Amino acid sequence: MALPLPPGLTPPETAFLCEMEMVTVIPRQRLEGLNLLGGPIPPLQPPHRTPLPLWLALLLKRQRRANILPPPWLSPPSLIAILEMEKSSPSFSPPPSLPPHVTTSPPFLPSATADAPPDALPYHWLELGEMLLEAASDDVAEPDNVRRLMRDLREVRMAKMRAGVGVLEGGREVNLNGVGGMEVAEGRAFIGGVVDGLRKIGASKEMSRREREAEERENGIVGGDDDEDEMDT
């Protein structure tokens, strides 16, 4: 008997999807092109830059056949600017803008290549940055500083998510524009628990109200608290 699956994507599943993001590599040796299910891979000719899926770029990096060019936002100056933006605004920093005439969905835009905008975090920023720091830290400028800045960004943004959940009690909605895929996967359990708790509290209040109204009708009291308020006035 199969166990019930949790709703939504788990963090490992989100990281797996991130490996389909396109990154820019500089090949260190000639390699023939490949015909893959996701599309053809052009021949690699050093020192020409070539966009490749992240999973293939990591494989070539581990085999020392290519170097990976980190996206512009994965640098200390860009991360510092984005972190200051996050601290100075209650909302999340805006994601990269959609290019004109784009036909792909937002999670798979070319936002992790060397031509990506330096001032916006893409959908898979967290997991992609961690993968590059783990497998290609020698290709990242100031990797230790980048790790610290990414940790600070993660803490600031998660604090915003936790604070935003508090408005659900008042019946308002939470604005999650700009939240990344891994952040959604990690925060789903917390947010879902809060929503379930608020739903139970609301149901309990509604049941108490109905029981009170039924008791008042049995006692011949019509109007309940409203009549008492009118008598006080």
Short mmCIF file of N, CA, C and O in Angstrom, two decimals, residues 126-185:
data_model
loop_
_atom_site.label_atom_id
_atom_site.label_comp_id
_atom_site.label_asym_id
_atom_site.label_seq_id
_atom_site.Cartn_x
_atom_site.Cartn_y
_atom_site.Cartn_z
N LEU A 126 18.19 30.00 -4.27
CA LEU A 126 18.78 29.40 -3.08
C LEU A 126 19.45 28.07 -3.40
O LEU A 126 20.64 27.86 -3.09
N GLU A 127 18.71 27.16 -4.01
CA GLU A 127 19.28 25.84 -4.29
C GLU A 127 20.37 25.91 -5.35
O GLU A 127 21.35 25.17 -5.30
N LEU A 128 20.21 26.80 -6.34
CA LEU A 128 21.22 26.92 -7.38
C LEU A 128 22.52 27.46 -6.80
O LEU A 128 23.62 26.97 -7.12
N GLY A 129 22.40 28.49 -5.95
CA GLY A 129 23.60 29.03 -5.33
C GLY A 129 24.32 28.01 -4.46
O GLY A 129 25.55 27.93 -4.48
N GLU A 130 23.56 27.21 -3.72
CA GLU A 130 24.18 26.18 -2.87
C GLU A 130 24.88 25.12 -3.71
O GLU A 130 25.97 24.64 -3.35
N MET A 131 24.28 24.72 -4.84
CA MET A 131 24.91 23.72 -5.70
C MET A 131 26.21 24.24 -6.30
O MET A 131 27.22 23.52 -6.35
N LEU A 132 26.19 25.50 -6.75
CA LEU A 132 27.41 26.07 -7.34
C LEU A 132 28.50 26.24 -6.29
O LEU A 132 29.68 26.01 -6.58
N LEU A 133 28.13 26.63 -5.08
CA LEU A 133 29.14 26.79 -4.03
C LEU A 133 29.71 25.44 -3.60
O LEU A 133 30.86 25.36 -3.18
N GLU A 134 28.92 24.39 -3.72
CA GLU A 134 29.40 23.07 -3.33
C GLU A 134 30.31 22.45 -4.39
O GLU A 134 31.35 21.87 -4.06
N ALA A 135 29.92 22.57 -5.67
CA ALA A 135 30.65 21.87 -6.73
C ALA A 135 31.62 22.77 -7.49
O ALA A 135 32.54 22.25 -8.13
N ALA A 136 31.42 24.08 -7.46
CA ALA A 136 32.26 24.98 -8.27
C ALA A 136 32.62 26.22 -7.48
O ALA A 136 32.53 27.34 -7.98
N SER A 137 33.02 26.04 -6.23
CA SER A 137 33.37 27.20 -5.40
C SER A 137 34.58 27.95 -5.95
O SER A 137 34.72 29.16 -5.74
N ASP A 138 35.47 27.23 -6.68
CA ASP A 138 36.63 27.91 -7.24
C ASP A 138 36.26 28.81 -8.40
O ASP A 138 37.07 29.66 -8.81
N ASP A 139 35.05 28.68 -8.94
CA ASP A 139 34.60 29.56 -10.02
C ASP A 139 33.83 30.77 -9.49
O ASP A 139 33.48 31.66 -10.27
N VAL A 140 33.53 30.79 -8.19
CA VAL A 140 32.76 31.88 -7.57
C VAL A 140 33.71 32.82 -6.87
O VAL A 140 34.60 32.40 -6.13
N ALA A 141 33.52 34.12 -7.10
CA ALA A 141 34.34 35.13 -6.45
C ALA A 141 33.97 35.22 -4.96
O ALA A 141 32.80 35.33 -4.61
N GLU A 142 34.98 35.15 -4.10
CA GLU A 142 34.79 35.24 -2.65
C GLU A 142 33.72 34.27 -2.16
O GLU A 142 32.67 34.68 -1.66
N PRO A 143 33.93 32.98 -2.33
CA PRO A 143 32.87 32.01 -1.99
C PRO A 143 32.44 32.07 -0.52
O PRO A 143 31.26 31.91 -0.23
N ASP A 144 33.38 32.29 0.40
CA ASP A 144 32.99 32.35 1.82
C ASP A 144 32.08 33.55 2.09
O ASP A 144 31.10 33.44 2.85
N ASN A 145 32.38 34.68 1.48
CA ASN A 145 31.54 35.86 1.64
C ASN A 145 30.17 35.64 1.01
O ASN A 145 29.14 36.07 1.54
N VAL A 146 30.15 34.96 -0.13
CA VAL A 146 28.87 34.67 -0.80
C VAL A 146 28.03 33.75 0.07
O VAL A 146 26.81 33.93 0.19
N ARG A 147 28.64 32.75 0.69
CA ARG A 147 27.90 31.85 1.59
C ARG A 147 27.27 32.63 2.75
O ARG A 147 26.10 32.43 3.11
N ARG A 148 28.04 33.56 3.33
CA ARG A 148 27.52 34.34 4.46
C ARG A 148 26.36 35.23 4.02
O ARG A 148 25.34 35.32 4.70
N LEU A 149 26.50 35.86 2.86
CA LEU A 149 25.44 36.74 2.37
C LEU A 149 24.18 35.95 2.02
O LEU A 149 23.06 36.40 2.28
N MET A 150 24.35 34.77 1.43
CA MET A 150 23.18 33.95 1.12
C MET A 150 22.49 33.47 2.39
O MET A 150 21.25 33.41 2.45
N ARG A 151 23.26 33.17 3.43
CA ARG A 151 22.66 32.78 4.70
C ARG A 151 21.87 33.94 5.31
O ARG A 151 20.77 33.75 5.83
N ASP A 152 22.43 35.15 5.23
CA ASP A 152 21.72 36.32 5.75
C ASP A 152 20.45 36.59 4.94
O ASP A 152 19.39 36.91 5.52
N LEU A 153 20.54 36.45 3.63
CA LEU A 153 19.35 36.65 2.80
C LEU A 153 18.28 35.63 3.13
O LEU A 153 17.08 35.97 3.23
N ARG A 154 18.67 34.41 3.32
CA ARG A 154 17.70 33.36 3.63
C ARG A 154 17.00 33.65 4.96
O ARG A 154 15.77 33.51 5.06
N GLU A 155 17.75 34.09 5.96
CA GLU A 155 17.15 34.37 7.27
C GLU A 155 16.20 35.55 7.20
O GLU A 155 15.11 35.52 7.78
N VAL A 156 16.59 36.61 6.48
CA VAL A 156 15.73 37.79 6.37
C VAL A 156 14.44 37.45 5.63
O VAL A 156 13.34 37.84 6.05
N ARG A 157 14.54 36.71 4.57
CA ARG A 157 13.35 36.39 3.78
C ARG A 157 12.44 35.40 4.52
O ARG A 157 11.21 35.50 4.44
N MET A 158 13.01 34.44 5.25
CA MET A 158 12.18 33.53 6.02
C MET A 158 11.47 34.26 7.15
O MET A 158 10.33 33.94 7.50
N ALA A 159 12.13 35.25 7.74
CA ALA A 159 11.47 36.06 8.77
C ALA A 159 10.29 36.82 8.18
O ALA A 159 9.25 36.97 8.84
N LYS A 160 10.41 37.28 6.95
CA LYS A 160 9.29 37.95 6.29
C LYS A 160 8.13 36.99 6.07
O LYS A 160 6.96 37.35 6.24
N MET A 161 8.44 35.76 5.68
CA MET A 161 7.38 34.78 5.47
C MET A 161 6.65 34.48 6.77
O MET A 161 5.42 34.41 6.81
N ARG A 162 7.41 34.33 7.86
CA ARG A 162 6.77 34.05 9.15
C ARG A 162 5.93 35.23 9.60
O ARG A 162 4.85 35.05 10.16
N ALA A 163 6.43 36.44 9.39
CA ALA A 163 5.66 37.62 9.78
C ALA A 163 4.43 37.78 8.90
O ALA A 163 3.37 38.23 9.37
N GLY A 164 4.53 37.42 7.63
CA GLY A 164 3.39 37.56 6.74
C GLY A 164 2.27 36.61 7.06
O GLY A 164 1.09 36.91 6.82
N VAL A 165 2.61 35.45 7.64
CA VAL A 165 1.58 34.49 7.99
C VAL A 165 0.67 35.04 9.08
O VAL A 165 -0.50 34.68 9.18
N GLY A 166 1.19 35.97 9.90
CA GLY A 166 0.39 36.52 10.97
C GLY A 166 -0.83 37.28 10.51
O GLY A 166 -1.82 37.39 11.26
N VAL A 167 -0.84 37.79 9.29
CA VAL A 167 -1.99 38.56 8.80
C VAL A 167 -3.14 37.64 8.40
O VAL A 167 -4.25 38.12 8.16
N LEU A 168 -2.89 36.33 8.34
CA LEU A 168 -3.97 35.42 7.95
C LEU A 168 -5.08 35.39 8.98
O LEU A 168 -6.24 35.14 8.65
N GLU A 169 -4.74 35.66 10.24
CA GLU A 169 -5.76 35.63 11.28
C GLU A 169 -6.80 36.71 11.07
O GLU A 169 -7.96 36.54 11.45
N GLY A 170 -6.42 37.82 10.47
CA GLY A 170 -7.36 38.89 10.20
C GLY A 170 -8.11 38.72 8.90
O GLY A 170 -8.83 39.63 8.48
N GLY A 171 -7.93 37.57 8.24
CA GLY A 171 -8.64 37.33 6.98
C GLY A 171 -7.97 37.94 5.78
O GLY A 171 -8.52 37.88 4.68
N ARG A 172 -6.78 38.50 5.94
CA ARG A 172 -6.07 39.09 4.81
C ARG A 172 -5.21 38.03 4.12
O ARG A 172 -4.98 36.95 4.66
N GLU A 173 -4.71 38.38 2.95
CA GLU A 173 -3.90 37.44 2.17
C GLU A 173 -2.43 37.77 2.33
O GLU A 173 -2.06 38.89 2.70
N VAL A 174 -1.58 36.80 2.06
CA VAL A 174 -0.14 36.95 2.16
C VAL A 174 0.44 37.14 0.76
O VAL A 174 0.16 36.34 -0.14
N ASN A 175 1.23 38.17 0.59
CA ASN A 175 1.87 38.44 -0.70
C ASN A 175 3.20 37.69 -0.75
O ASN A 175 4.13 38.01 -0.01
N LEU A 176 3.28 36.68 -1.61
CA LEU A 176 4.49 35.88 -1.75
C LEU A 176 5.17 36.12 -3.09
O LEU A 176 5.92 35.26 -3.56
N ASN A 177 4.93 37.26 -3.71
CA ASN A 177 5.60 37.58 -4.97
C ASN A 177 7.11 37.71 -4.74
O ASN A 177 7.56 38.44 -3.85
N GLY A 178 7.88 36.99 -5.53
CA GLY A 178 9.33 37.03 -5.40
C GLY A 178 9.91 35.93 -4.54
O GLY A 178 11.13 35.82 -4.43
N VAL A 179 9.07 35.10 -3.92
CA VAL A 179 9.56 34.00 -3.10
C VAL A 179 10.08 32.87 -3.99
O VAL A 179 9.47 32.55 -5.01
N GLY A 180 11.19 32.28 -3.62
CA GLY A 180 11.80 31.23 -4.43
C GLY A 180 11.20 29.86 -4.20
O GLY A 180 10.44 29.63 -3.25
N GLY A 181 11.56 28.93 -5.09
CA GLY A 181 11.00 27.59 -5.03
C GLY A 181 11.37 26.85 -3.75
O GLY A 181 10.53 26.21 -3.12
N MET A 182 12.64 26.91 -3.34
CA MET A 182 13.07 26.22 -2.13
C MET A 182 12.45 26.86 -0.89
O MET A 182 12.13 26.16 0.08
N GLU A 183 12.28 28.16 -0.91
CA GLU A 183 11.65 28.84 0.22
C GLU A 183 10.20 28.40 0.38
O GLU A 183 9.71 28.22 1.51
N VAL A 184 9.51 28.22 -0.73
CA VAL A 184 8.13 27.73 -0.67
C VAL A 184 8.10 26.29 -0.15
O VAL A 184 7.27 25.94 0.70
N ALA A 185 9.02 25.46 -0.63
CA ALA A 185 9.04 24.06 -0.21
C ALA A 185 9.36 23.94 1.27
O ALA A 185 8.77 23.11 1.98
#
